[in-house]
Coordinates of C-alpha atoms in Angstrom, one line a residue:
V1 CA 7.8 -5.5 -9.8
A2 CA 5.5 -6.9 -11.8
G3 CA 4.3 -6.2 -15.2
L4 CA 6.6 -3.6 -16.4
P5 CA 7.5 -2.8 -19.6
T6 CA 10.4 -5.5 -21.4
E7 CA 12.8 -2.7 -21.7
Y8 CA 12.3 -1.2 -18.3
A9 CA 14.0 -2.5 -14.9
Y10 CA 14.2 -0.9 -11.4
T11 CA 17.1 -0.4 -9.0
C12 CA 16.5 0.4 -5.6
N13 CA 18.1 2.7 -2.7
Q14 CA 19.7 -0.1 -1.1
T15 CA 21.7 -3.5 -2.3
N16 CA 19.6 -6.1 -3.5
C17 CA 16.3 -4.0 -2.4
S18 CA 16.6 -5.1 1.0
F19 CA 15.4 -2.5 3.5
T20 CA 16.0 -3.4 7.7
G21 CA 13.2 -2.2 9.8
G22 CA 12.3 1.6 10.5
I23 CA 13.3 3.2 7.5
Q24 CA 12.1 3.8 3.9
G25 CA 13.3 2.9 0.8
C26 CA 12.6 4.0 -2.5
A27 CA 13.2 2.5 -6.1
T28 CA 13.9 3.6 -9.2
V29 CA 12.1 2.6 -12.7
Y30 CA 13.9 3.5 -15.8
G31 CA 13.9 2.4 -19.7
T32 CA 12.8 3.1 -22.9
T33 CA 10.2 2.0 -25.0
A34 CA 8.7 2.9 -28.3
T35 CA 5.6 0.5 -27.6
V36 CA 2.7 3.0 -26.9
N37 CA 0.7 1.0 -24.4
T38 CA -0.6 1.3 -20.8
Y39 CA 0.9 -1.1 -18.4
N40 CA -0.1 -2.2 -15.0
V41 CA 2.1 -2.2 -12.6
E42 CA 2.1 -4.6 -9.1
I43 CA 5.1 -4.2 -6.1
F44 CA 5.7 -7.6 -4.3
I45 CA 7.2 -6.9 -1.0
D46 CA 8.1 -9.8 1.0
V47 CA 9.2 -8.8 5.0
T48 CA 10.5 -10.8 7.9
V49 CA 9.3 -10.3 11.0
L50 CA 11.0 -11.1 14.9
V51 CA 8.0 -11.8 16.6
T52 CA 8.4 -12.8 20.9
L53 CA 6.7 -15.0 21.9
F54 CA 8.0 -15.2 25.4
P55 CA 10.4 -13.1 27.0
G56 CA 14.0 -14.5 27.4
I57 CA 13.5 -16.9 23.9
P58 CA 14.8 -15.4 21.4
P59 CA 12.4 -13.4 18.2
A60 CA 11.3 -16.4 16.1
P61 CA 11.3 -14.5 12.2
V62 CA 8.1 -15.1 11.0
E63 CA 7.8 -14.0 7.2
Q64 CA 5.0 -12.2 5.5
S65 CA 4.4 -11.0 1.9
I66 CA 2.4 -8.5 0.2
S67 CA 1.9 -6.8 -2.6
F68 CA 0.5 -2.8 -4.3
S69 CA -1.4 -2.9 -7.3
G70 CA -3.4 0.2 -8.8
Y71 CA 0.2 1.6 -10.5
K72 CA -0.1 2.2 -14.2
I73 CA 3.1 3.0 -16.9
I74 CA 1.6 4.9 -19.6
V75 CA 3.5 5.0 -22.7
Y76 CA 2.2 7.5 -25.1
E77 CA 3.8 8.3 -28.6
N78 CA 5.8 11.3 -27.3
G79 CA 6.9 9.6 -23.5
A80 CA 5.3 8.3 -20.6
S81 CA 4.3 8.5 -17.1
L82 CA 3.5 6.4 -14.1
E83 CA -0.1 7.1 -12.4
E84 CA -1.2 5.5 -9.4
S85 CA -4.9 4.6 -10.1
T86 CA -7.5 5.8 -7.2
N87 CA -10.0 3.1 -6.0
P88 CA -13.3 4.3 -8.2
V89 CA -15.1 2.2 -5.0
L90 CA -13.4 3.0 -1.6
S91 CA -12.4 6.5 -1.3
A92 CA -10.5 8.2 1.8
F93 CA -10.1 11.9 3.2
P94 CA -8.8 14.1 3.6
N95 CA -5.6 12.3 1.8
P96 CA -2.8 13.3 2.8
T97 CA -4.1 14.0 6.7
N98 CA -2.5 15.4 9.5
G99 CA -4.8 13.5 11.9
Q100 CA -8.2 11.9 11.1
V101 CA -9.3 10.5 7.8
A102 CA -12.4 8.6 6.9
V103 CA -12.9 5.9 4.3
D104 CA -16.2 5.6 3.0
G105 CA -18.1 3.3 0.6
L106 CA -17.7 0.4 3.0
K107 CA -21.4 -1.1 3.1
T108 CA -22.7 0.7 0.4
L109 CA -20.6 -0.3 -2.4
I110 CA -18.6 -3.1 -1.3
N111 CA -20.6 -4.4 1.6
A112 CA -17.0 -4.7 3.7
S113 CA -16.3 -6.7 7.0
E114 CA -13.2 -5.9 8.3
I115 CA -11.0 -2.4 8.1
S116 CA -7.6 -2.2 9.2
L117 CA -5.1 0.4 9.3
T118 CA -1.6 -0.7 8.9
N119 CA 1.9 0.8 8.3
I120 CA 4.4 0.6 5.5
E121 CA 5.7 -2.7 7.5
G122 CA 2.8 -4.1 7.3
K123 CA 2.2 -4.0 11.0
V124 CA -1.3 -3.8 12.3
L125 CA -2.1 -0.3 14.0
A126 CA -5.5 -0.7 14.6
K127 CA -8.5 -3.1 13.7
R128 CA -12.4 -3.5 13.6
N129 CA -15.1 -4.7 12.6
V130 CA -17.2 -2.7 9.8
G131 CA -21.0 -1.5 11.3
E132 CA -21.2 1.9 9.2
N133 CA -20.7 3.0 5.8
Q134 CA -18.1 5.5 6.8
E135 CA -15.2 4.1 9.4
D136 CA -12.8 6.9 11.2
F137 CA -8.5 6.6 12.0
D138 CA -7.0 8.8 14.2
L139 CA -3.1 9.3 12.8
S140 CA -2.5 12.4 15.2
N141 CA 0.0 10.4 17.4
L142 CA 1.7 8.8 14.4
K143 CA 5.0 10.2 12.6
A144 CA 4.3 11.6 9.7
G145 CA 5.0 8.7 6.5
I146 CA 2.8 6.3 4.3
Y147 CA -0.2 3.9 6.3
F148 CA -2.4 1.9 4.3
V149 CA -5.9 1.1 5.1
N150 CA -6.8 -2.5 4.4
V151 CA -10.8 -3.3 4.0
A152 CA -11.7 -6.9 3.5
H153 CA -14.9 -7.7 1.6
P154 CA -16.8 -11.1 0.1
N155 CA -14.6 -10.4 -3.0
G156 CA -11.2 -9.7 -1.4
I157 CA -8.9 -7.0 0.2
E158 CA -8.9 -3.5 -1.2
S159 CA -6.1 -1.2 0.1
I160 CA -5.9 2.7 0.0
K161 CA -2.6 4.4 0.5
I162 CA -2.8 6.9 3.1
I163 CA -0.1 10.0 3.7
K164 CA 0.2 11.6 7.1
E165 CA 2.2 14.7 7.2

């Protein structure tokens, strides 16, 4: 976790913040500061995925890193709050969803070229080239949880967190 006030720390519900696949983890941010400020927080995650290249050969570990930005800790004179900023360019609706989710603003706002849906572990569940200003994903067959829509465009990649109920 980067960007926390110096008086803040975090702890995970697992030793060393290490989680095995298929489970969700949690981290708690805590601390006290009198410094009124806005702190942009970024969360970095390193994952190791076991990839089977050929049947009968043991899986090979592949390491991958991902980060999540868009979180802010705002310290006021009388307390603090944690906020997740929304991307002013792209929108996903409905969010949370039970099935279909639409991502809007792909062509008119950022000239996106590719869009993908990943799970919390970074596994790509769907990927396609962007052809329209809006792309839809059907999450109805997925388990409840957190997913990410990643949008590639000329200036980088934007991610939107999607909650499947």
